[in-house]
CSV table of C-alpha atoms in Angstrom, one decimal:
chain,number,residue,atom,x,y,z
A,85,MET,CA,62.0,-123.9,105.6
A,86,PRO,CA,59.3,-124.8,108.2
A,87,ALA,CA,58.3,-122.2,110.9
A,88,HIS,CA,59.2,-123.9,114.0
A,89,LEU,CA,63.0,-124.2,112.2
A,90,VAL,CA,62.8,-120.5,111.2
A,91,LYS,CA,62.0,-119.6,114.8
A,92,ALA,CA,64.6,-121.8,116.4
A,93,ALA,CA,67.1,-120.2,113.7
A,94,LEU,CA,66.2,-116.9,114.8
A,95,ALA,CA,66.4,-117.9,118.7
A,96,LEU,CA,69.5,-119.2,118.5
A,97,ALA,CA,71.0,-116.1,115.9
A,98,SER,CA,69.8,-113.6,118.8
A,99,THR,CA,71.1,-115.6,121.6
A,100,ALA,CA,74.6,-115.7,119.9
A,101,GLY,CA,74.1,-111.8,119.3
A,102,LEU,CA,73.4,-111.3,123.0
A,103,THR,CA,76.6,-113.0,123.9
A,104,LEU,CA,78.7,-110.9,121.7
A,105,VAL,CA,77.0,-108.0,123.2
A,106,THR,CA,77.4,-108.7,126.6
A,107,ALA,CA,81.0,-109.6,126.7
A,108,PRO,CA,83.3,-107.8,128.7
A,109,ALA,CA,85.0,-104.7,127.3
A,110,HIS,CA,88.5,-105.9,128.0
A,111,ALA,CA,88.9,-109.5,128.7
A,112,ASP,CA,92.3,-109.4,127.5
A,113,GLN,CA,93.3,-106.8,130.1
A,114,GLY,CA,97.0,-107.2,131.9
A,115,PRO,CA,97.2,-109.1,135.0
A,116,VAL,CA,93.5,-110.0,135.9
A,117,ASP,CA,93.7,-114.0,135.8
A,118,ALA,CA,91.3,-115.8,133.6
A,119,SER,CA,89.8,-117.6,136.6
A,120,VAL,CA,88.7,-113.9,138.0
A,121,TRP,CA,87.0,-113.5,134.5
A,122,LYS,CA,85.3,-116.9,135.2
A,123,GLN,CA,84.1,-115.5,138.7
A,124,LEU,CA,82.7,-112.2,136.9
A,125,ALA,CA,80.6,-114.0,134.2
A,126,PRO,CA,77.9,-114.1,136.8
A,127,THR,CA,78.1,-110.3,137.3
A,128,VAL,CA,78.2,-110.0,133.3
A,129,SER,CA,75.2,-111.9,132.7
A,130,ALA,CA,73.0,-110.2,135.4
A,131,THR,CA,73.8,-106.7,134.8
A,132,ALA,CA,74.1,-106.7,131.0
A,133,LYS,CA,70.5,-105.5,130.8
A,134,TYR,CA,70.9,-102.4,132.8
A,135,ARG,CA,72.6,-101.1,129.3
A,136,TYR,CA,69.0,-99.6,129.1
A,137,VAL,CA,68.7,-97.2,132.1
A,138,ARG,CA,64.8,-97.6,132.2
A,139,LEU,CA,66.0,-101.4,133.4
A,140,ALA,CA,67.8,-100.1,136.0
A,141,LEU,CA,65.7,-97.5,136.9
A,142,ALA,CA,62.7,-100.2,137.1
A,143,SER,CA,64.9,-102.5,139.3
A,144,GLY,CA,65.3,-99.7,142.0
A,145,TYR,CA,68.6,-98.0,140.8
A,146,LYS,CA,68.5,-94.5,141.3
A,147,PRO,CA,70.7,-91.6,139.8
A,148,ASN,CA,73.3,-89.9,141.6
A,149,PRO,CA,75.6,-87.2,140.6
A,150,CYS,CA,78.7,-87.6,138.6
A,151,THR,CA,81.9,-88.5,140.2
A,152,MET,CA,85.4,-87.6,139.6
A,153,ASP,CA,88.7,-87.2,141.1
A,154,MET,CA,89.1,-83.5,141.5
A,155,ASN,CA,92.3,-83.7,143.5
A,156,ASP,CA,94.9,-86.0,141.8
A,157,GLY,CA,93.2,-85.7,138.2
A,158,LYS,CA,93.0,-89.8,138.0
A,159,GLY,CA,89.9,-89.4,136.2
A,160,ALA,CA,86.2,-90.1,137.1
A,161,MET,CA,83.7,-92.7,138.1
A,162,GLY,CA,80.9,-91.3,135.8
A,163,TYR,CA,77.6,-91.5,136.9
A,164,HIS,CA,76.7,-93.8,139.8
A,165,TYR,CA,72.8,-95.6,139.5
A,166,ILE,CA,72.6,-97.1,142.9
A,167,ASP,CA,70.2,-99.1,144.8
A,168,PRO,CA,70.7,-98.6,148.6
A,169,LYS,CA,69.1,-101.8,149.3
A,170,LEU,CA,72.1,-103.4,148.1
A,171,TYR,CA,74.6,-101.6,150.3
A,172,GLY,CA,76.5,-104.8,151.9
A,173,SER,CA,75.8,-107.0,149.1
A,174,LEU,CA,78.8,-109.3,148.3
A,175,ASP,CA,76.9,-111.3,145.8
A,176,PRO,CA,78.7,-111.0,142.3
A,177,VAL,CA,75.3,-110.7,140.8
A,178,LYS,CA,73.9,-107.9,143.1
A,179,PRO,CA,76.2,-105.0,142.9
A,180,ALA,CA,75.0,-101.7,144.8
A,181,ALA,CA,76.0,-99.1,142.1
A,182,LEU,CA,75.9,-99.0,138.2
A,183,TYR,CA,78.2,-96.3,136.3
A,184,GLU,CA,76.7,-94.7,133.0
A,185,ASP,CA,78.4,-92.1,131.1
A,186,ASP,CA,78.9,-91.9,127.4
A,187,GLY,CA,80.7,-88.6,127.1
A,188,ARG,CA,77.4,-86.9,124.7
A,189,GLY,CA,75.0,-86.5,127.6
A,190,GLY,CA,73.6,-89.7,127.4
A,191,ARG,CA,74.0,-92.6,129.7
A,192,ARG,CA,76.2,-96.0,129.3
A,193,LEU,CA,76.9,-98.8,131.3
A,194,THR,CA,80.5,-99.0,131.8
A,195,GLY,CA,81.1,-100.9,135.1
A,196,VAL,CA,79.7,-101.9,138.7
A,197,GLU,CA,80.4,-101.3,142.4
A,198,TRP,CA,80.1,-103.3,145.4
A,199,ILE,CA,79.3,-101.2,148.5
A,200,VAL,CA,79.6,-102.2,151.9
A,201,GLU,CA,78.9,-99.6,154.9
A,202,ALA,CA,81.8,-99.1,157.0
A,203,GLY,CA,81.3,-99.2,160.9
A,204,LYS,CA,83.6,-99.1,163.3
A,205,ASN,CA,84.0,-102.9,163.5
A,206,THR,CA,83.3,-103.7,159.9
A,207,ALA,CA,86.4,-105.7,158.3
A,208,ARG,CA,87.4,-104.5,154.8
A,209,PRO,CA,85.5,-107.1,152.6
A,210,THR,CA,87.1,-108.8,149.7
A,211,MET,CA,85.8,-110.3,146.3
A,212,PHE,CA,87.4,-111.7,143.4
A,213,GLY,CA,90.6,-111.8,145.2
A,214,ARG,CA,90.7,-108.0,145.7
A,215,LYS,CA,90.3,-106.1,148.9
A,216,PHE,CA,87.8,-103.4,148.7
A,217,GLU,CA,89.0,-99.7,148.9
A,218,GLY,CA,88.2,-97.6,151.9
A,219,PRO,CA,86.7,-96.3,154.1
A,220,VAL,CA,85.5,-93.8,151.5
A,221,THR,CA,84.0,-91.0,153.1
A,222,ALA,CA,80.3,-90.3,152.9
A,223,HIS,CA,79.6,-88.5,149.7
A,224,HIS,CA,76.5,-87.3,147.0
A,225,ASN,CA,75.0,-85.5,150.2
A,226,SER,CA,75.3,-88.6,152.1
A,227,THR,CA,73.3,-90.8,149.7
A,228,ILE,CA,76.4,-92.9,149.9
A,229,PRO,CA,77.3,-93.7,153.3
A,230,THR,CA,81.1,-94.2,154.4
A,231,HIS,CA,82.0,-97.2,153.0
A,232,TYR,CA,84.2,-99.7,151.2
A,233,SER,CA,83.7,-100.4,147.7
A,234,LEU,CA,85.0,-102.4,144.9
A,235,HIS,CA,84.6,-101.4,141.4
A,236,ALA,CA,84.7,-103.6,138.3
A,237,TRP,CA,84.8,-102.0,134.6
A,238,LEU,CA,83.2,-104.7,132.9
A,239,TYR,CA,81.9,-102.6,129.9
A,240,LYS,CA,84.6,-100.1,129.2
A,241,LYS,CA,88.3,-100.7,129.8
A,242,ASN,CA,90.0,-99.0,132.4
A,243,PRO,CA,93.7,-98.3,131.6
A,244,SER,CA,94.5,-98.3,135.3
A,245,GLY,CA,93.0,-101.7,135.8
A,246,LEU,CA,89.8,-103.6,135.8
A,247,PHE,CA,89.2,-102.8,139.6
A,248,TYR,CA,90.6,-99.8,139.9
A,249,GLU,CA,88.2,-97.0,141.2
A,250,TRP,CA,89.0,-94.0,138.7
A,251,ASN,CA,89.1,-94.3,135.2
A,252,PRO,CA,91.1,-91.6,133.3
A,253,ASP,CA,89.1,-92.4,130.1
A,254,VAL,CA,85.7,-91.2,132.0
A,255,LYS,CA,85.0,-87.6,132.2
A,256,CYS,CA,82.1,-85.4,133.9
A,257,PRO,CA,80.6,-82.7,132.4
A,258,TYR,CA,81.4,-80.8,135.7
A,259,PRO,CA,81.9,-82.0,139.1
A,260,GLY,CA,78.5,-83.1,140.8
A,261,ALA,CA,76.6,-83.3,137.2
A,262,PRO,CA,73.4,-84.4,138.4
A,263,GLY,CA,72.6,-87.9,137.1
């Protein structure tokens, strides 16, 4: 086979492989309308590279402690890797936070979060037909200000729902475990 055809075949095969790897973890989940997945497709494409922590760090995301619900036992969010320059972003391809937690001391991209700082005149934002949660009190030593947030569990199924903030299948080694 000529070299240029081999290169083309390898490029096609690797592109097909990336498509399978970057597919959402739970595209068949309950009441999420297909049009929402279509709206989220650019988010998946833009954030799939952050499966590699080094790329998230190189892009400006900084590690924060593991976040878990200590009151109601609803689960955890995992580790937040946050780019504060993206606070206020309502751009589907520019979430402010990335979650990573593989349950074995390493990191794995599980979802994304948009964060909008909550001022006294800030209206509750909406994306993908969903209202943001909040306002949520500042946390992580105020590295995350009082804010509204929208979570999307794109890479790990959340039994509580695609846009639900807590995931019962995510664990923190202990509350506030360093990122």
